[in-house]
Short mmCIF file of C-alpha atoms in Angstrom, two decimals:
data_model
loop_
_atom_site.label_atom_id
_atom_site.label_comp_id
_atom_site.label_asym_id
_atom_site.label_seq_id
_atom_site.Cartn_x
_atom_site.Cartn_y
_atom_site.Cartn_z
CA MET A 1 18.49 16.25 -24.48
CA THR A 2 18.50 16.08 -20.70
CA LEU A 3 17.49 12.70 -19.31
CA SER A 4 15.42 12.59 -16.18
CA VAL A 5 16.33 9.96 -13.63
CA LEU A 6 14.68 8.83 -10.43
CA ILE A 7 16.63 7.34 -7.54
CA CYS A 8 14.43 5.25 -5.27
CA ASP A 9 15.96 4.08 -1.99
CA ASP A 10 14.77 4.31 1.61
CA SER A 11 18.24 5.34 2.73
CA ALA A 12 19.31 8.95 2.25
CA LEU A 13 22.94 7.83 2.25
CA ALA A 14 22.30 5.27 -0.47
CA ARG A 15 20.53 7.88 -2.63
CA LYS A 16 23.57 10.14 -2.27
CA GLN A 17 25.93 7.25 -3.05
CA VAL A 18 24.05 6.51 -6.28
CA LYS A 19 24.01 10.17 -7.31
CA LYS A 20 27.70 10.50 -6.56
CA SER A 21 28.49 7.45 -8.70
CA PHE A 22 26.99 9.03 -11.82
CA PRO A 23 29.51 9.74 -14.57
CA GLU A 24 30.90 13.26 -14.56
CA ASN A 25 29.15 15.59 -16.98
CA TRP A 26 26.20 13.22 -17.30
CA ASN A 27 23.45 15.58 -18.27
CA VAL A 28 20.57 14.50 -16.07
CA ASP A 29 17.74 15.83 -14.03
CA VAL A 30 17.69 13.91 -10.72
CA ARG A 31 14.59 13.22 -8.64
CA LEU A 32 14.45 11.21 -5.43
CA ALA A 33 11.95 8.82 -3.87
CA SER A 34 12.30 7.25 -0.43
CA ASN A 35 10.04 4.24 -0.94
CA GLY A 36 8.37 2.18 -3.64
CA LEU A 37 5.02 3.89 -3.34
CA GLU A 38 6.54 7.31 -4.01
CA ALA A 39 8.42 5.88 -6.97
CA ILE A 40 5.31 4.33 -8.52
CA ASN A 41 3.39 7.58 -8.18
CA MET A 42 6.22 9.49 -9.82
CA MET A 43 6.62 6.93 -12.60
CA ARG A 44 2.88 7.20 -13.33
CA GLU A 45 3.40 10.84 -14.12
CA LYS A 46 6.12 9.73 -16.51
CA ILE A 47 8.65 12.02 -14.94
CA ALA A 48 11.62 9.70 -15.26
CA ASP A 49 13.35 8.00 -18.17
CA VAL A 50 15.62 5.94 -15.96
CA LEU A 51 14.81 4.47 -12.55
CA PHE A 52 17.51 3.39 -10.11
CA LEU A 53 15.70 1.05 -7.77
CA ASP A 54 16.54 -0.43 -4.36
CA LEU A 55 14.83 -3.69 -3.36
CA THR A 56 14.57 -3.93 0.44
CA MET A 57 12.33 -1.01 1.36
CA PRO A 58 9.35 -0.28 3.61
CA GLU A 59 5.87 0.56 2.22
CA LEU A 60 6.40 -1.05 -1.16
CA ASP A 61 9.53 -3.04 -1.92
CA GLY A 62 11.48 -3.04 -5.17
CA ILE A 63 10.04 -6.32 -6.43
CA SER A 64 6.49 -4.94 -6.05
CA VAL A 65 7.57 -1.78 -7.87
CA LEU A 66 8.90 -3.86 -10.77
CA GLU A 67 5.69 -5.92 -10.87
CA LEU A 68 3.54 -2.80 -10.96
CA LEU A 69 5.68 -1.12 -13.60
CA LYS A 70 5.41 -4.22 -15.75
CA LEU A 71 1.66 -4.47 -15.22
CA LYS A 72 1.03 -0.83 -16.04
CA LYS A 73 3.59 -0.91 -18.86
CA LEU A 74 5.34 2.01 -17.21
CA ALA A 75 8.78 0.47 -17.25
CA ASN A 76 11.33 2.54 -19.03
CA TYR A 77 14.87 1.81 -18.06
CA VAL A 78 15.11 0.25 -14.62
CA ILE A 79 18.47 -0.48 -13.02
CA VAL A 80 18.28 -2.28 -9.69
CA ILE A 81 20.88 -1.30 -7.09
CA SER A 82 20.56 -3.59 -4.11
CA ALA A 83 22.37 -5.28 -1.23
CA ASP A 84 20.19 -8.37 -1.71
CA ILE A 85 22.59 -10.12 -4.06
CA GLN A 86 21.16 -13.64 -3.99
CA PRO A 87 21.29 -15.24 -7.47
CA GLU A 88 17.55 -15.89 -7.34
CA MET A 89 16.88 -12.23 -6.59
CA GLN A 90 19.03 -11.13 -9.53
CA LYS A 91 17.14 -13.57 -11.76
CA ARG A 92 13.78 -12.34 -10.47
CA VAL A 93 14.49 -8.68 -11.17
CA THR A 94 15.74 -9.44 -14.68
CA GLU A 95 12.62 -11.49 -15.38
CA LEU A 96 10.55 -8.54 -14.20
CA GLY A 97 12.16 -6.34 -16.80
CA ALA A 98 15.07 -4.67 -15.02
CA LEU A 99 17.94 -3.95 -17.41
CA ALA A 100 20.68 -4.65 -14.93
CA PHE A 101 21.53 -5.47 -11.37
CA ILE A 102 24.26 -3.63 -9.49
CA GLN A 103 25.31 -4.71 -6.03
CA LYS A 104 25.67 -2.24 -3.19
CA PRO A 105 27.71 -0.29 -2.38
CA VAL A 106 27.39 0.97 -5.94
CA ASN A 107 30.50 0.96 -8.11
CA SER A 108 30.69 3.95 -10.47
CA GLU A 109 32.61 2.09 -13.19
CA LYS A 110 30.05 -0.67 -13.29
CA LEU A 111 27.28 1.91 -13.46
CA SER A 112 28.94 3.80 -16.32
CA GLN A 113 29.47 0.56 -18.19
CA ILE A 114 25.77 -0.27 -17.99
CA LEU A 115 24.69 3.25 -18.96
CA GLU A 116 27.00 3.09 -21.95
CA GLU A 117 25.75 -0.36 -22.94
CA TYR A 118 22.16 0.94 -23.16
CA GLY A 119 23.10 4.20 -24.84
CA LEU A 120 22.08 6.30 -21.87
CA LEU A 121 25.21 8.38 -21.67
CA MET B 1 22.51 7.15 33.12
CA ILE B 2 24.66 8.24 30.17
CA GLU B 3 23.00 10.52 27.70
CA ILE B 4 23.44 9.21 24.18
CA THR B 5 21.31 10.10 21.23
CA ILE B 6 21.69 8.91 17.70
CA THR B 7 20.80 11.34 14.94
CA GLU B 8 18.55 10.47 12.01
CA GLU B 9 21.55 10.75 9.63
CA GLN B 10 23.61 8.37 11.76
CA ARG B 11 20.74 5.88 11.96
CA ASP B 12 20.25 6.05 8.19
CA CYS B 13 23.96 5.56 7.57
CA LEU B 14 24.21 2.61 9.94
CA GLN B 15 21.12 1.04 8.38
CA GLU B 16 22.69 1.19 4.94
CA LEU B 17 25.92 -0.43 6.20
CA ILE B 18 23.82 -3.12 7.88
CA ASN B 19 21.81 -3.63 4.67
CA VAL B 20 24.94 -4.40 2.70
CA ALA B 21 26.36 -6.70 5.41
CA MET B 22 23.11 -8.63 5.83
CA GLY B 23 22.71 -8.86 2.06
CA ARG B 24 26.04 -10.65 1.84
CA ALA B 25 25.19 -12.89 4.81
CA SER B 26 21.84 -13.87 3.32
CA ASP B 27 23.48 -14.60 -0.03
CA LYS B 28 25.91 -16.99 1.67
CA LEU B 29 23.08 -18.61 3.61
CA ALA B 30 20.95 -18.94 0.47
CA ARG B 31 23.81 -20.67 -1.36
CA TYR B 32 24.50 -22.95 1.62
CA LEU B 33 20.85 -23.97 2.02
CA GLU B 34 20.14 -23.81 -1.72
CA THR B 35 17.03 -21.79 -1.11
CA PHE B 36 15.86 -18.19 -1.09
CA VAL B 37 16.25 -16.00 1.99
CA HIS B 38 13.74 -13.22 2.46
CA LEU B 39 15.05 -9.97 3.95
CA GLN B 40 13.32 -7.11 5.66
CA VAL B 41 14.44 -3.63 6.61
CA PRO B 42 16.57 -3.96 9.77
CA HIS B 43 15.33 -2.36 12.95
CA ILE B 44 17.69 -0.05 14.84
CA GLU B 45 17.11 1.35 18.33
CA LEU B 46 18.84 2.27 21.55
CA VAL B 47 18.01 -0.10 24.40
CA SER B 48 18.84 0.03 28.09
CA SER B 49 20.32 -3.07 29.68
CA SER B 50 17.38 -3.29 32.06
CA GLU B 51 14.82 -3.55 29.26
CA LEU B 52 16.76 -6.08 27.18
CA PRO B 53 15.54 -9.31 28.89
CA GLN B 54 11.98 -7.93 28.91
CA ALA B 55 12.10 -7.09 25.18
CA PHE B 56 13.43 -10.56 24.49
CA ALA B 57 10.66 -12.18 26.52
CA GLU B 58 8.04 -10.14 24.65
CA THR B 59 9.35 -11.29 21.28
CA TYR B 60 9.71 -14.98 22.03
CA GLY B 61 7.24 -15.52 24.88
CA ASP B 62 7.25 -19.10 26.03
CA ASP B 63 8.68 -20.43 22.76
CA SER B 64 11.65 -22.65 23.22
CA VAL B 65 14.65 -21.02 21.56
CA THR B 66 18.32 -21.65 21.03
CA LEU B 67 20.62 -18.67 21.17
CA LEU B 68 24.19 -18.43 19.92
CA SER B 69 26.04 -15.51 21.40
CA GLN B 70 29.36 -14.28 20.05
CA GLY B 71 31.45 -11.28 21.01
CA PHE B 72 33.31 -9.23 18.42
CA TYR B 73 36.23 -6.86 18.72
CA GLY B 74 37.23 -4.37 16.07
CA GLN B 75 39.76 -1.56 15.90
CA ASP B 76 38.92 1.89 17.28
CA GLY B 77 36.80 0.39 20.04
CA ILE B 78 34.13 -1.03 17.75
CA THR B 79 33.02 -3.91 19.93
CA GLY B 80 29.83 -5.73 20.66
CA GLU B 81 27.93 -8.97 20.62
CA THR B 82 25.97 -10.81 17.96
CA LEU B 83 23.06 -12.98 19.02
CA LEU B 84 21.52 -15.52 16.69
CA ILE B 85 18.17 -16.81 17.81
CA TYR B 86 16.41 -19.90 16.49
CA ARG B 87 12.96 -21.10 17.47
CA ALA B 88 12.94 -24.77 18.44
CA ASP B 89 9.99 -25.60 16.18
CA HIS B 90 11.98 -24.21 13.24
CA THR B 91 15.26 -25.96 13.95
CA LYS B 92 13.59 -29.27 13.14
CA ASN B 93 13.31 -28.07 9.56
CA ILE B 94 17.01 -27.50 8.99
CA ALA B 95 17.89 -31.16 8.52
CA ASN B 96 15.15 -31.20 5.89
CA ILE B 97 16.55 -28.19 4.09
CA LEU B 98 20.06 -29.61 4.12
CA GLY B 99 18.83 -33.05 3.13
CA TYR B 100 20.31 -34.83 6.14
CA GLU B 101 19.04 -38.17 7.36
CA PRO B 102 17.64 -38.09 10.91
CA ASP B 103 20.50 -38.15 13.44
CA GLU B 104 23.13 -37.85 10.70
CA VAL B 105 24.27 -34.46 11.99
CA SER B 106 23.09 -33.06 15.31
CA GLU B 107 20.77 -30.08 15.32
CA MET B 108 23.31 -28.15 17.34
CA GLU B 109 26.01 -28.79 14.77
CA GLN B 110 23.68 -27.57 12.02
CA LEU B 111 22.84 -24.41 13.97
CA THR B 112 26.50 -23.77 14.68
CA ASP B 113 27.37 -24.07 10.99
CA ILE B 114 24.58 -21.71 9.93
CA SER B 115 25.45 -19.24 12.68
CA SER B 116 29.09 -19.24 11.71
CA ILE B 117 28.22 -18.51 8.06
CA LEU B 118 25.87 -15.67 9.02
CA THR B 119 28.03 -14.08 11.70
CA THR B 120 31.36 -14.15 9.92
CA THR B 121 29.94 -12.98 6.59
CA PHE B 122 27.93 -10.25 8.28
CA LEU B 123 30.79 -8.96 10.46
CA ASN B 124 33.33 -9.12 7.63
CA GLY B 125 30.88 -7.23 5.40
CA LEU B 126 30.42 -4.58 8.05
CA ALA B 127 34.16 -4.34 8.80
CA GLU B 128 35.07 -3.97 5.13
CA GLN B 129 32.72 -1.04 4.68
CA ILE B 130 34.09 0.84 7.68
CA ASP B 131 37.69 -0.04 6.90
CA ASN B 132 38.08 -2.05 10.06
CA GLN B 133 39.17 -5.53 11.05
CA ILE B 134 36.98 -7.50 13.35
CA ALA B 135 37.92 -10.52 15.44
CA TYR B 136 35.38 -12.66 17.20
CA SER B 137 35.29 -14.93 20.20
CA ALA B 138 34.04 -18.51 20.12
CA PRO B 139 30.25 -18.69 20.15
CA ARG B 140 28.42 -19.67 23.32
CA VAL B 141 25.30 -21.74 22.93
CA ILE B 142 22.40 -21.13 25.25
CA SER B 143 19.32 -23.26 25.01
CA SER B 144 16.22 -21.98 26.76
CA SER B 145 15.29 -25.52 27.75
CA GLU B 146 18.47 -25.79 29.84
CA THR B 147 19.57 -22.32 30.83
CA SER B 148 17.79 -19.07 31.34
CA ILE B 149 18.17 -16.71 28.41
CA GLU B 150 17.30 -13.92 30.80
CA LYS B 151 20.34 -14.78 32.91
CA HIS B 152 22.59 -14.69 29.84
CA LEU B 153 21.24 -11.31 28.77
CA GLN B 154 21.78 -9.96 32.27
CA ASP B 155 25.37 -11.23 32.29
CA LEU B 156 25.91 -9.79 28.85
CA SER B 157 24.69 -6.33 29.85
CA PHE B 158 26.51 -6.31 33.18
CA ASN B 159 29.02 -3.70 32.04
CA TRP B 160 26.77 -1.25 30.28
CA GLU B 161 23.58 0.71 30.62
CA LEU B 162 22.76 1.45 27.02
CA ALA B 163 23.35 -0.34 23.74
CA LEU B 164 22.65 0.24 20.11
CA LYS B 165 20.51 -2.69 19.03
CA VAL B 166 20.13 -3.80 15.43
CA ALA B 167 17.54 -6.49 14.72
CA ILE B 168 17.72 -8.45 11.47
CA SER B 169 15.54 -11.30 10.31
CA TYR B 170 16.62 -13.94 7.81
CA GLN B 171 13.52 -15.81 6.66
CA VAL B 172 13.62 -19.03 4.68
CA THR B 173 9.98 -18.94 3.64
CA ASP B 174 10.04 -22.15 1.58
CA TYR B 175 10.77 -24.23 4.68
CA GLU B 176 9.46 -22.17 7.58
CA PHE B 177 12.84 -21.48 9.05
CA ASN B 178 13.77 -18.11 10.52
CA CYS B 179 16.91 -16.87 12.08
CA ASP B 180 16.89 -13.63 14.02
CA MET B 181 20.16 -11.77 14.34
CA VAL B 182 20.58 -9.15 17.03
CA LEU B 183 23.62 -6.95 17.05
CA LEU B 184 24.39 -5.17 20.31
CA ILE B 185 26.90 -2.32 20.36
CA PRO B 186 27.10 -1.26 23.97
CA GLY B 187 28.27 1.66 26.07
CA VAL B 188 31.26 3.62 24.83
CA ALA B 189 31.30 1.57 21.60
CA ILE B 190 28.15 3.48 20.57
CA GLU B 191 30.14 6.71 20.52
CA ASN B 192 32.96 4.98 18.63
CA ILE B 193 30.60 3.77 15.92
CA GLN B 194 28.99 7.21 15.81
CA GLN B 195 32.39 8.70 14.95
CA VAL B 196 32.79 6.18 12.15
CA LEU B 197 29.31 7.01 10.84
CA ASP B 198 30.02 10.75 10.97
CA GLN B 199 33.19 10.22 8.92
CA ILE B 200 31.23 8.36 6.25
CA LEU B 201 28.52 11.03 6.26
CA GLU B 202 31.14 13.73 5.74
CA GLU B 203 32.17 12.08 2.48
CA TYR B 204 28.70 12.55 1.00
#
């Protein structure tokens, strides 16, 4: 079965970096969102099984996205990929239901390891 | 007037590099102050040297500020200046955050320590991502109560007409303490950084 994933980041470069760090031959359908609002609207339509989420974004930031997903029980698998690596931030996103936190720039081995851990490969 | 434009792709690429560098700097600051640092999306624009003092005056008005100015020099002509700006009414809160007794450590010493943490972590983070090595000069402290900030900005922009300006805000919301960081990459260094950005963009 093909998984559908959504990459939400305000930076086009960061979205490409995430996509490029996916394991080879990972059978996925990739969609992109450039801010939190777009991501929430897409998640409402249940178009993605896995969400790769940035935190520092205009319109609606990653923390607000996590809060809304939790509230609406829309959270599937959320993996936060952020440059905001403060311990408190990592704790906050985990409390809000994110599976994992990966620091930017994204490391493909770390990503694969997490995907494997949650049986997403 | 030199004609320089920065493309949307270059701006996006630079913003992502800045994001990572400021993320590391805020993490260091958060650990040092044992508090949370709120980050916003950095603001990137091209500014002319003539509008720099005016833009500064518009942001800070009559507020008394302390500015720490530090030059940096990287390979391949990646040079510029970092400015760290603290509002006087906020600096009073630092001793509180750090748990110092009054007069135990001077405000200036505290600002210098914080600035050094932010600047070195930020510049090293930036340098690492672009495979560069950056050296920096000793910081100069300019207090608006003693010297004119406008004069310093004029001196700073003496040799160039246009600079790439990156504005970052580190906000310690629990204690009402903000530090604004302004990165200025002037003149020919803009084209040098553009080349670096184009190389990164080619990889993706």
